PDB file of C-alpha atoms in Angstrom:
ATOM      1  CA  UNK A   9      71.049  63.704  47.971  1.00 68.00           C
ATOM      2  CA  UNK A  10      74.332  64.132  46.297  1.00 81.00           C
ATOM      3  CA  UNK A  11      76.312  61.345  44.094  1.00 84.00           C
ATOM      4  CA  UNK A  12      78.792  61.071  47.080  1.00 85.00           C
ATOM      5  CA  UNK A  13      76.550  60.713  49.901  1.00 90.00           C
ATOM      6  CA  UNK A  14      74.364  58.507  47.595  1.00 90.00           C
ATOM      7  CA  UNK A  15      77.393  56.207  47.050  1.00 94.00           C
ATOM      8  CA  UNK A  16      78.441  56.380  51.242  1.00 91.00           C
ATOM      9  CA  UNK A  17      74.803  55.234  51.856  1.00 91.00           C
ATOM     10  CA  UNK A  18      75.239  52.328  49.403  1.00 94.00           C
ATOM     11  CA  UNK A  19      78.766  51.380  50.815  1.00 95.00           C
ATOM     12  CA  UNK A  20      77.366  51.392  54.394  1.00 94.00           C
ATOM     13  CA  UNK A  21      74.707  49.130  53.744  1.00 95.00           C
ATOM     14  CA  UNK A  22      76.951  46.759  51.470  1.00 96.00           C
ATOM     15  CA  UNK A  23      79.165  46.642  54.708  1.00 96.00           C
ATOM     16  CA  UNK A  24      76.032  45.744  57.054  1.00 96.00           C
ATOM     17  CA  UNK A  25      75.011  43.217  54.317  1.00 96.00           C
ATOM     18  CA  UNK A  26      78.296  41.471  54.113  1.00 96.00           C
ATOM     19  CA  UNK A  27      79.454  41.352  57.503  1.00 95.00           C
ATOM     20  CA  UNK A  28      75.645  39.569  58.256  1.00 96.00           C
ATOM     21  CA  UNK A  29      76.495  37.426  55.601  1.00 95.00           C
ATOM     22  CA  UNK A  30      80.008  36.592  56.628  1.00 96.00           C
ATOM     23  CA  UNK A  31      78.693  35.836  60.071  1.00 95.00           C
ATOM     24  CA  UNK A  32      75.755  33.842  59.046  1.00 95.00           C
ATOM     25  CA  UNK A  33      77.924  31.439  57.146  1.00 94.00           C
ATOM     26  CA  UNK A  34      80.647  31.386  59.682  1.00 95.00           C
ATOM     27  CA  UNK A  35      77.631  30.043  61.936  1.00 93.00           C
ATOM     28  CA  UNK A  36      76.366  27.542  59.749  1.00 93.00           C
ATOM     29  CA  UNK A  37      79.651  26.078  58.916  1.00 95.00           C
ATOM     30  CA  UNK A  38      80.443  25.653  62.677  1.00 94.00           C
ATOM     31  CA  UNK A  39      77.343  24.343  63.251  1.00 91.00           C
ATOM     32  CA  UNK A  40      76.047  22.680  60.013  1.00 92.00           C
ATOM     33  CA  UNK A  41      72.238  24.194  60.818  1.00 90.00           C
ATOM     34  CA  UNK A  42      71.349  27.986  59.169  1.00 89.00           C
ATOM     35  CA  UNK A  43      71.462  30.715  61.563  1.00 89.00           C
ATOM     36  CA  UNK A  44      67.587  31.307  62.980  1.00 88.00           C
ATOM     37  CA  UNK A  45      65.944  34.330  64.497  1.00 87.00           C
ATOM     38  CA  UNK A  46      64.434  31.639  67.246  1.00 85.00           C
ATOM     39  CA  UNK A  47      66.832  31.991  70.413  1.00 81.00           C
ATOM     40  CA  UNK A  48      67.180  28.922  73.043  1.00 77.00           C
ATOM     41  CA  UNK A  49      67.271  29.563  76.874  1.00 78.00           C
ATOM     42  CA  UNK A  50      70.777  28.388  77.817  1.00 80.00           C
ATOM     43  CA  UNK A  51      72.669  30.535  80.210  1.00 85.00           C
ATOM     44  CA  UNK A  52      71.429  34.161  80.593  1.00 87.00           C
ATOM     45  CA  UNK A  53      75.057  35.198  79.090  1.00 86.00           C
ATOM     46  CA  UNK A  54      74.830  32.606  76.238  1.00 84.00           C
ATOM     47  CA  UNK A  55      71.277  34.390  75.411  1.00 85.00           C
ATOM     48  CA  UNK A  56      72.675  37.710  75.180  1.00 89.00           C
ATOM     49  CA  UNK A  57      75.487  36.412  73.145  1.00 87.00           C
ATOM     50  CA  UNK A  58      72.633  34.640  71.222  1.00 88.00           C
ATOM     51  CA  UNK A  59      70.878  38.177  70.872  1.00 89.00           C
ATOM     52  CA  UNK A  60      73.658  39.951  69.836  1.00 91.00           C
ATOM     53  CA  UNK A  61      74.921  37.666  66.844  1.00 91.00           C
ATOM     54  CA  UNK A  62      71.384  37.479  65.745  1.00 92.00           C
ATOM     55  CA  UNK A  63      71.107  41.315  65.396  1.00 93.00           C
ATOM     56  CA  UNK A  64      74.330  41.588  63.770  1.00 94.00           C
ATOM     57  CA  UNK A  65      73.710  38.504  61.213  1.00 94.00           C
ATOM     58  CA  UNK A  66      69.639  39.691  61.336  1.00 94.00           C
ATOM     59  CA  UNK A  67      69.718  41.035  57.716  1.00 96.00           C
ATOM     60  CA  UNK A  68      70.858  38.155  55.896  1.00 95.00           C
ATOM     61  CA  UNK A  69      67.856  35.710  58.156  1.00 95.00           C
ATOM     62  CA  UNK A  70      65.290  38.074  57.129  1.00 95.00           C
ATOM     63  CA  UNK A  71      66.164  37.774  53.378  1.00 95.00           C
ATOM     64  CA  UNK A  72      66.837  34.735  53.216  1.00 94.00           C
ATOM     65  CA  UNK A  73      63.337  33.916  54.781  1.00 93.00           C
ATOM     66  CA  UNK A  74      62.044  36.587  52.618  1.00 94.00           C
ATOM     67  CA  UNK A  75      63.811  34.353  49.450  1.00 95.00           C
ATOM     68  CA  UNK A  76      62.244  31.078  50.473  1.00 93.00           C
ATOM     69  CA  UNK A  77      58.767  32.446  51.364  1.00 93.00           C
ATOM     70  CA  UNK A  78      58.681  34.124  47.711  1.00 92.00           C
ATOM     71  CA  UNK A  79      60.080  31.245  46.005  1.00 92.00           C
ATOM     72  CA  UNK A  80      58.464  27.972  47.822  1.00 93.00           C
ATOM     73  CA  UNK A  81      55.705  29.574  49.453  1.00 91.00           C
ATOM     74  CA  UNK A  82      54.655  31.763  47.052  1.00 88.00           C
ATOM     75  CA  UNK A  83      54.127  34.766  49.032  1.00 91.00           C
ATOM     76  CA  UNK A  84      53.670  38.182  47.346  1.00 92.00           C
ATOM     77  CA  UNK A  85      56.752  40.047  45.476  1.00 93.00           C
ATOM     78  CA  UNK A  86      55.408  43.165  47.785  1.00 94.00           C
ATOM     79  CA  UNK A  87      56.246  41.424  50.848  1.00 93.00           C
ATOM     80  CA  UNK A  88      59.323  40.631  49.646  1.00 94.00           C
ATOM     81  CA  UNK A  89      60.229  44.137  48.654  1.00 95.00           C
ATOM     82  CA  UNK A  90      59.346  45.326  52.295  1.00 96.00           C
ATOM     83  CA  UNK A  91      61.809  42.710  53.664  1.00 95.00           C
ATOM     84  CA  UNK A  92      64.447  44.140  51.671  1.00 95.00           C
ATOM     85  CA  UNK A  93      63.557  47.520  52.445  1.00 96.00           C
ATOM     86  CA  UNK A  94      63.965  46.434  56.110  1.00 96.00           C
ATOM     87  CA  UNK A  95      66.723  44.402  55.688  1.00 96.00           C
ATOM     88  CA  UNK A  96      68.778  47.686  53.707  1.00 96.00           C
ATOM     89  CA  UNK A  97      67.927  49.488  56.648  1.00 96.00           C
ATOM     90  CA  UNK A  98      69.086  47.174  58.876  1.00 96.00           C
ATOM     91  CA  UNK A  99      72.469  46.622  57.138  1.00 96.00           C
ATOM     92  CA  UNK A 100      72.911  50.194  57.391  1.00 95.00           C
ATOM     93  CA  UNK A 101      72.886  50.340  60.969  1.00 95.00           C
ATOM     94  CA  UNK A 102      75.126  47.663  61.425  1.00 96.00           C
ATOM     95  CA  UNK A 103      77.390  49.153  58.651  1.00 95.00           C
ATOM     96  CA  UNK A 104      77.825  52.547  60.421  1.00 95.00           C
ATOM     97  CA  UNK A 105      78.287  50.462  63.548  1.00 94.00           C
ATOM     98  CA  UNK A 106      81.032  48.878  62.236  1.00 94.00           C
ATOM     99  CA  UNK A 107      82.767  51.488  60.225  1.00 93.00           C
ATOM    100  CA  UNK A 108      82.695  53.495  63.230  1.00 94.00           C
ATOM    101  CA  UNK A 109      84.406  50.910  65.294  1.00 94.00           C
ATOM    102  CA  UNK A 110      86.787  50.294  62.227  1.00 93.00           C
ATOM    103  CA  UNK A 111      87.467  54.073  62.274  1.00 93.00           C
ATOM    104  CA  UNK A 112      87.817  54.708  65.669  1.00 94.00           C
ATOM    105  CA  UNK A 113      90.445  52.267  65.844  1.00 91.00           C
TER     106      UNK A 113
END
C-alpha cells in the first residue's frame, strides 16, 4: 500500500471514529445516560431510529466497553486489541459512508 492510500485509510477511519464520538456525546448530553448497544421496544420507527444511531455511534460503545472491561474487569489486552481492530473497521465504513455523502453533495 502506498503512503497516500495509507494516509486516506487512516483519514477515513479518523472520520468514522469522530463522527461516533461526536454522536455518542451528543446522546449522552441530551440524555445524561451513555449511549448502549441494548435497544428498547418503543415504536417500530423509534427502533429503527434506535438501530441506526447505534450503528453509526457503534465504534465508540465497543471501545469504550472494550476500555472498561480492560481496566475494571481486567480482561485480556488481546481482547482489547480485537475490539479495536473491529472498531477501526467499523469507523471505516462509516467514514466512507460519510465522506461519500459529504462528497456527493
Amino acid at each position: 500500500m502506498a503512503m497516500g492510500e495509507a494516509l486516506v485509510f487512516t483519514y477515513m477511519v479518523a472520520v468514522g471514529f469522530v463522527a461516533a464520538g461526536v454522536l455518542s456525546s451528543f446522546v449522552q448530553l441530551v440524555s445524561g445516560e451513555p449511549l448502549r448497544f441494548m435497544v428498547e421496544h418503543r415504536s417500530f420507527s423509534a427502533s429503527i431510529g434506535s438501530v441506526l444511531l447505534r450503528v453509526v455511534a457503534g465504534p465508540e460503545i465497543l471501545m469504550r466497553n472494550a476500555w472498561r472491561g480492560m481496566i475494571l474487569e481486567s480482561r485480556p489486552k488481546a481482547w482489547f486489541g480485537l475490539s479495536a481492530a473491529v472498531a477501526a473497521f467499523w469507523s471505516l465504513l462509516i467514514g466512507c459512508l460519510l465522506l461519500d455523502i459529504v462528497l456527493s453533495l
